[in-house]
PDB file of C-alpha atoms in Angstrom:
ATOM      1  CA  UNK W  16     -10.595  43.730  -3.351  1.00  0.00           C
ATOM      2  CA  UNK W  17     -10.977  41.238  -0.600  1.00  0.00           C
ATOM      3  CA  UNK W  18      -8.036  38.797  -0.374  1.00  0.00           C
ATOM      4  CA  UNK W  19     -10.132  36.387   1.047  1.00  0.00           C
ATOM      5  CA  UNK W  20     -12.961  36.406  -1.614  1.00  0.00           C
ATOM      6  CA  UNK W  21     -12.559  33.812  -4.272  1.00  0.00           C
ATOM      7  CA  UNK W  22     -12.356  35.073  -7.917  1.00  0.00           C
ATOM      8  CA  UNK W  23     -12.570  33.229 -11.172  1.00  0.00           C
ATOM      9  CA  UNK W  24      -8.922  33.544 -11.967  1.00  0.00           C
ATOM     10  CA  UNK W  25      -8.014  31.986  -8.495  1.00  0.00           C
ATOM     11  CA  UNK W  26     -10.646  29.482  -8.611  1.00  0.00           C
ATOM     12  CA  UNK W  27      -9.536  27.970 -11.882  1.00  0.00           C
ATOM     13  CA  UNK W  28      -5.642  28.186 -10.837  1.00  0.00           C
ATOM     14  CA  UNK W  29      -6.574  26.156  -7.451  1.00  0.00           C
ATOM     15  CA  UNK W  30      -8.721  23.802  -9.435  1.00  0.00           C
ATOM     16  CA  UNK W  31      -5.569  23.391 -11.680  1.00  0.00           C
ATOM     17  CA  UNK W  32      -3.407  22.918  -8.467  1.00  0.00           C
ATOM     18  CA  UNK W  33      -6.205  20.333  -7.101  1.00  0.00           C
ATOM     19  CA  UNK W  34      -5.787  18.552 -10.645  1.00  0.00           C
ATOM     20  CA  UNK W  35      -2.202  18.316 -10.121  1.00  0.00           C
ATOM     21  CA  UNK W  36      -2.319  17.067  -6.671  1.00  0.00           C
ATOM     22  CA  UNK W  37      -4.861  14.569  -7.611  1.00  0.00           C
ATOM     23  CA  UNK W  38      -2.746  13.378 -10.473  1.00  0.00           C
ATOM     24  CA  UNK W  39       0.124  12.998  -8.552  1.00  0.00           C
ATOM     25  CA  UNK W  40      -0.696   8.967  -8.456  1.00  0.00           C
ATOM     26  CA  UNK W  41      -0.766   7.118 -11.649  1.00  0.00           C
ATOM     27  CA  UNK W  42      -3.464   9.524 -13.368  1.00  0.00           C
ATOM     28  CA  UNK W  43      -0.679  11.865 -15.288  1.00  0.00           C
ATOM     29  CA  UNK W  44       0.736  10.819 -18.701  1.00  0.00           C
ATOM     30  CA  UNK W  45       3.433  12.653 -20.400  1.00  0.00           C
ATOM     31  CA  UNK W  46       5.473  12.672 -23.562  1.00  0.00           C
ATOM     32  CA  UNK W  47       5.008   9.663 -25.697  1.00  0.00           C
ATOM     33  CA  UNK W  48       3.898   5.877 -24.996  1.00  0.00           C
ATOM     34  CA  UNK W  49       1.459   6.927 -22.068  1.00  0.00           C
ATOM     35  CA  UNK W  50       4.361   6.663 -19.566  1.00  0.00           C
ATOM     36  CA  UNK W  51       3.930   8.667 -16.483  1.00  0.00           C
ATOM     37  CA  UNK W  52       6.212  11.707 -16.384  1.00  0.00           C
ATOM     38  CA  UNK W  53       7.300  12.981 -13.011  1.00  0.00           C
ATOM     39  CA  UNK W  54       9.199  15.760 -14.337  1.00  0.00           C
ATOM     40  CA  UNK W  55       6.208  16.880 -16.171  1.00  0.00           C
ATOM     41  CA  UNK W  56       4.410  16.865 -12.897  1.00  0.00           C
ATOM     42  CA  UNK W  57       6.967  18.631 -10.721  1.00  0.00           C
ATOM     43  CA  UNK W  58       6.997  21.288 -13.766  1.00  0.00           C
ATOM     44  CA  UNK W  59       3.141  21.773 -13.625  1.00  0.00           C
ATOM     45  CA  UNK W  60       3.207  22.092  -9.777  1.00  0.00           C
ATOM     46  CA  UNK W  61       6.131  24.761  -9.905  1.00  0.00           C
ATOM     47  CA  UNK W  62       4.308  26.757 -12.476  1.00  0.00           C
ATOM     48  CA  UNK W  63       1.096  26.480 -10.324  1.00  0.00           C
ATOM     49  CA  UNK W  64       3.033  27.620  -7.161  1.00  0.00           C
ATOM     50  CA  UNK W  65       4.427  30.604  -9.370  1.00  0.00           C
ATOM     51  CA  UNK W  66       1.132  31.433 -10.828  1.00  0.00           C
ATOM     52  CA  UNK W  67      -0.447  31.511  -7.436  1.00  0.00           C
ATOM     53  CA  UNK W  68       2.588  33.818  -6.429  1.00  0.00           C
ATOM     54  CA  UNK W  69       1.864  36.180  -9.047  1.00  0.00           C
ATOM     55  CA  UNK W  70      -2.096  36.347  -8.335  1.00  0.00           C
ATOM     56  CA  UNK W  71      -1.148  37.200  -5.012  1.00  0.00           C
ATOM     57  CA  UNK W  72       1.339  39.765  -6.201  1.00  0.00           C
ATOM     58  CA  UNK W  73      -1.870  41.058  -8.394  1.00  0.00           C
ATOM     59  CA  UNK W  74      -4.315  41.150  -5.696  1.00  0.00           C
ATOM     60  CA  UNK W  75      -2.267  43.679  -3.515  1.00  0.00           C
ATOM     61  CA  UNK W  76      -1.252  45.858  -6.606  1.00  0.00           C
ATOM     62  CA  UNK W  77      -4.965  45.911  -7.427  1.00  0.00           C
ATOM     63  CA  UNK W  78      -5.962  46.328  -3.889  1.00  0.00           C
ATOM     64  CA  UNK W  79      -3.552  49.474  -3.526  1.00  0.00           C
ATOM     65  CA  UNK W  80      -3.817  50.901  -7.038  1.00  0.00           C
ATOM     66  CA  UNK W  81      -2.295  54.268  -7.999  1.00  0.00           C
ATOM     67  CA  UNK W  82      -1.166  55.803 -11.310  1.00  0.00           C
ATOM     68  CA  UNK W  83       2.265  55.385 -10.460  1.00  0.00           C
ATOM     69  CA  UNK W  84       2.065  51.567  -9.783  1.00  0.00           C
ATOM     70  CA  UNK W  85       0.433  51.244 -13.348  1.00  0.00           C
ATOM     71  CA  UNK W  86       3.774  49.909 -14.865  1.00  0.00           C
ATOM     72  CA  UNK W  87       4.700  47.171 -12.412  1.00  0.00           C
ATOM     73  CA  UNK W  88       0.829  46.128 -12.321  1.00  0.00           C
ATOM     74  CA  UNK W  89       1.163  45.712 -16.356  1.00  0.00           C
ATOM     75  CA  UNK W  90       4.327  43.850 -15.884  1.00  0.00           C
ATOM     76  CA  UNK W  91       2.538  41.555 -13.550  1.00  0.00           C
ATOM     77  CA  UNK W  92      -0.127  40.757 -15.834  1.00  0.00           C
ATOM     78  CA  UNK W  93       1.938  40.146 -18.523  1.00  0.00           C
ATOM     79  CA  UNK W  94       3.837  37.558 -16.467  1.00  0.00           C
ATOM     80  CA  UNK W  95       0.639  36.043 -15.426  1.00  0.00           C
ATOM     81  CA  UNK W  96      -0.397  35.599 -19.080  1.00  0.00           C
ATOM     82  CA  UNK W  97       3.254  34.157 -19.868  1.00  0.00           C
ATOM     83  CA  UNK W  98       2.826  31.802 -16.875  1.00  0.00           C
ATOM     84  CA  UNK W  99      -0.611  30.587 -17.820  1.00  0.00           C
ATOM     85  CA  UNK W 100       0.494  30.126 -21.732  1.00  0.00           C
ATOM     86  CA  UNK W 101       3.341  28.112 -20.370  1.00  0.00           C
ATOM     87  CA  UNK W 102       1.120  26.137 -18.050  1.00  0.00           C
ATOM     88  CA  UNK W 103      -0.906  25.373 -21.150  1.00  0.00           C
ATOM     89  CA  UNK W 104       1.575  24.082 -23.422  1.00  0.00           C
ATOM     90  CA  UNK W 105       2.983  21.958 -20.445  1.00  0.00           C
ATOM     91  CA  UNK W 106      -0.826  20.847 -19.751  1.00  0.00           C
ATOM     92  CA  UNK W 107      -1.081  19.475 -23.571  1.00  0.00           C
ATOM     93  CA  UNK W 108       1.626  16.910 -22.739  1.00  0.00           C
ATOM     94  CA  UNK W 109      -0.484  15.648 -19.881  1.00  0.00           C
ATOM     95  CA  UNK W 110      -3.169  13.365 -19.548  1.00  0.00           C
ATOM     96  CA  UNK W 111      -4.838  14.305 -16.061  1.00  0.00           C
ATOM     97  CA  UNK W 112      -8.639  13.353 -15.736  1.00  0.00           C
ATOM     98  CA  UNK W 113     -10.359  15.071 -13.171  1.00  0.00           C
ATOM     99  CA  UNK W 114     -14.025  14.344 -12.180  1.00  0.00           C
ATOM    100  CA  UNK W 115     -16.235  17.323 -13.006  1.00  0.00           C
ATOM    101  CA  UNK W 116     -17.789  16.633  -9.371  1.00  0.00           C
ATOM    102  CA  UNK W 117     -14.186  17.824  -8.016  1.00  0.00           C
ATOM    103  CA  UNK W 118     -13.924  20.782 -10.016  1.00  0.00           C
ATOM    104  CA  UNK W 119     -17.489  21.666  -8.703  1.00  0.00           C
ATOM    105  CA  UNK W 120     -16.316  21.201  -5.287  1.00  0.00           C
ATOM    106  CA  UNK W 121     -13.167  22.999  -5.702  1.00  0.00           C
ATOM    107  CA  UNK W 122     -15.099  25.835  -6.957  1.00  0.00           C
ATOM    108  CA  UNK W 123     -17.627  26.118  -4.089  1.00  0.00           C
ATOM    109  CA  UNK W 124     -14.787  26.117  -1.928  1.00  0.00           C
ATOM    110  CA  UNK W 125     -14.841  22.579  -0.294  1.00  0.00           C
ATOM    111  CA  UNK W 126     -12.070  20.170   0.245  1.00  0.00           C
ATOM    112  CA  UNK W 127     -11.668  17.557  -3.134  1.00  0.00           C
ATOM    113  CA  UNK W 128     -10.820  14.963  -0.691  1.00  0.00           C
ATOM    114  CA  UNK W 129     -14.563  14.648   0.324  1.00  0.00           C
ATOM    115  CA  UNK W 130     -15.297  13.426  -3.155  1.00  0.00           C
ATOM    116  CA  UNK W 131     -12.334  10.875  -2.542  1.00  0.00           C
ATOM    117  CA  UNK W 132     -14.285   9.533   0.494  1.00  0.00           C
ATOM    118  CA  UNK W 133     -17.727   9.624  -0.886  1.00  0.00           C
ATOM    119  CA  UNK W 134     -16.526   7.673  -3.594  1.00  0.00           C
ATOM    120  CA  UNK W 135     -14.561   5.291  -1.476  1.00  0.00           C
ATOM    121  CA  UNK W 136     -17.502   4.795   0.869  1.00  0.00           C
ATOM    122  CA  UNK W 137     -19.796   4.201  -1.990  1.00  0.00           C
ATOM    123  CA  UNK W 138     -17.267   1.261  -3.507  1.00  0.00           C
ATOM    124  CA  UNK W 139     -17.321  -0.294  -0.057  1.00  0.00           C
ATOM    125  CA  UNK W 140     -21.363  -0.234  -0.070  1.00  0.00           C
ATOM    126  CA  UNK W 141     -21.651  -1.917  -3.559  1.00  0.00           C
ATOM    127  CA  UNK W 142     -18.976  -4.204  -2.397  1.00  0.00           C
ATOM    128  CA  UNK W 143     -21.239  -5.277   0.565  1.00  0.00           C
ATOM    129  CA  UNK W 144     -23.889  -5.734  -1.589  1.00  0.00           C
ATOM    130  CA  UNK W 145     -22.149  -7.598  -4.281  1.00  0.00           C
ATOM    131  CA  UNK W 146     -20.580  -9.876  -1.411  1.00  0.00           C
ATOM    132  CA  UNK W 147     -24.258 -10.419   0.080  1.00  0.00           C
ATOM    133  CA  UNK W 148     -25.599 -11.488  -3.301  1.00  0.00           C
ATOM    134  CA  UNK W 149     -22.548 -13.753  -3.837  1.00  0.00           C
ATOM    135  CA  UNK W 150     -23.052 -15.281  -0.274  1.00  0.00           C
ATOM    136  CA  UNK W 151     -26.863 -15.928  -1.111  1.00  0.00           C
ATOM    137  CA  UNK W 152     -26.098 -17.426  -4.244  1.00  0.00           C
ATOM    138  CA  UNK W 153     -23.614 -20.092  -2.683  1.00  0.00           C
ATOM    139  CA  UNK W 154     -25.852 -20.702   0.027  1.00  0.00           C
ATOM    140  CA  UNK W 155     -28.540 -21.467  -2.544  1.00  0.00           C
ATOM    141  CA  UNK W 156     -25.969 -23.481  -4.604  1.00  0.00           C
ATOM    142  CA  UNK W 157     -25.218 -25.707  -1.476  1.00  0.00           C
ATOM    143  CA  UNK W 158     -28.783 -26.260  -0.670  1.00  0.00           C
ATOM    144  CA  UNK W 159     -29.848 -27.174  -3.833  1.00  0.00           C
ATOM    145  CA  UNK W 160     -26.998 -29.675  -4.037  1.00  0.00           C
ATOM    146  CA  UNK W 161     -27.918 -31.039  -0.600  1.00  0.00           C
ATOM    147  CA  UNK W 162     -31.650 -31.411  -1.962  1.00  0.00           C
ATOM    148  CA  UNK W 163     -30.631 -32.675  -5.313  1.00  0.00           C
ATOM    149  CA  UNK W 164     -28.076 -35.452  -3.530  1.00  0.00           C
ATOM    150  CA  UNK W 165     -31.320 -36.614  -1.396  1.00  0.00           C
ATOM    151  CA  UNK W 166     -33.284 -37.280  -4.636  1.00  0.00           C
ATOM    152  CA  UNK W 167     -30.495 -38.109  -7.080  1.00  0.00           C
ATOM    153  CA  UNK W 168     -27.488 -39.374  -5.356  1.00  0.00           C
ATOM    154  CA  UNK W 169     -25.861 -40.961  -8.519  1.00  0.00           C
ATOM    155  CA  UNK W 170     -26.440 -37.896 -10.544  1.00  0.00           C
ATOM    156  CA  UNK W 171     -24.716 -35.493  -8.192  1.00  0.00           C
ATOM    157  CA  UNK W 172     -21.896 -37.739  -7.764  1.00  0.00           C
ATOM    158  CA  UNK W 173     -21.441 -37.839 -11.476  1.00  0.00           C
ATOM    159  CA  UNK W 174     -22.004 -33.876 -11.516  1.00  0.00           C
ATOM    160  CA  UNK W 175     -19.341 -33.639  -8.980  1.00  0.00           C
ATOM    161  CA  UNK W 176     -16.772 -35.618 -10.569  1.00  0.00           C
ATOM    162  CA  UNK W 177     -17.428 -33.707 -13.796  1.00  0.00           C
ATOM    163  CA  UNK W 178     -16.910 -30.301 -11.969  1.00  0.00           C
ATOM    164  CA  UNK W 179     -13.813 -31.435 -10.192  1.00  0.00           C
ATOM    165  CA  UNK W 180     -12.198 -32.884 -13.695  1.00  0.00           C
ATOM    166  CA  UNK W 181     -12.810 -29.317 -15.439  1.00  0.00           C
ATOM    167  CA  UNK W 182     -11.380 -27.514 -12.256  1.00  0.00           C
ATOM    168  CA  UNK W 183      -8.213 -29.536 -12.706  1.00  0.00           C
ATOM    169  CA  UNK W 184      -8.131 -29.035 -16.484  1.00  0.00           C
ATOM    170  CA  UNK W 185      -8.826 -25.096 -15.959  1.00  0.00           C
ATOM    171  CA  UNK W 186      -6.390 -24.831 -13.452  1.00  0.00           C
ATOM    172  CA  UNK W 187      -3.868 -26.916 -15.657  1.00  0.00           C
ATOM    173  CA  UNK W 188      -4.158 -24.632 -18.418  1.00  0.00           C
ATOM    174  CA  UNK W 189      -4.043 -21.683 -16.341  1.00  0.00           C
ATOM    175  CA  UNK W 190      -0.751 -22.504 -15.546  1.00  0.00           C
ATOM    176  CA  UNK W 191       0.409 -23.604 -18.397  1.00  0.00           C
ATOM    177  CA  UNK W 192      -0.330 -20.085 -20.106  1.00  0.00           C
ATOM    178  CA  UNK W 193       0.824 -17.882 -17.180  1.00  0.00           C
ATOM    179  CA  UNK W 194       4.461 -18.932 -17.509  1.00  0.00           C
ATOM    180  CA  UNK W 195       6.221 -17.150 -20.651  1.00  0.00           C
ATOM    181  CA  UNK W 196       8.991 -18.246 -22.658  1.00  0.00           C
ATOM    182  CA  UNK W 197      11.263 -15.821 -21.075  1.00  0.00           C
ATOM    183  CA  UNK W 198      10.341 -16.846 -17.626  1.00  0.00           C
ATOM    184  CA  UNK W 199       8.078 -13.831 -17.139  1.00  0.00           C
ATOM    185  CA  UNK W 200       4.754 -14.790 -15.440  1.00  0.00           C
ATOM    186  CA  UNK W 201       1.519 -13.590 -17.680  1.00  0.00           C
ATOM    187  CA  UNK W 202      -1.458 -11.599 -16.100  1.00  0.00           C
ATOM    188  CA  UNK W 203      -4.421 -14.163 -15.884  1.00  0.00           C
ATOM    189  CA  UNK W 204      -7.252 -12.087 -17.771  1.00  0.00           C
ATOM    190  CA  UNK W 205     -10.569 -11.500 -16.064  1.00  0.00           C
ATOM    191  CA  UNK W 206     -13.707 -13.070 -17.646  1.00  0.00           C
TER     192      UNK W 206
END
């Protein structure tokens, strides 16, 4: 057996390792209440390292198999099954969401950081498109107001006064709602 050739067992463990690495941010939730559990993540990471070690030992045992090495091979297989069972039980307490694209990249032997880079580049491109549209609408609004001001100066002045009053009222209302009775600041909801 070639130690560099990926097999389904090591690919699955590598996928779990990548999922744990990807979840090292705020995507891991353990226990109750949805509070992130760094201890749980540390346990999963330790189990992954131990499982990878067992897989390496199994690879060595299988590559140099003889009838005398059958008992150690069976012991290592049993240890691997026990570790995978422990990992599965520990995984039930985790909520790690890994996009299928990342798992597919790992199965293809590629770096999952490429997926993150592609997602970020896509977000930047979409953000630039949205900003361009917003700027175009602001420019259109400004141009329309200039044209309306030439044709209807009194109506535009009344419109600006209404907008200023409405903006001041909205700001005052937002400030009064943002301060809670205990002194904490309430996060402003997005509309």
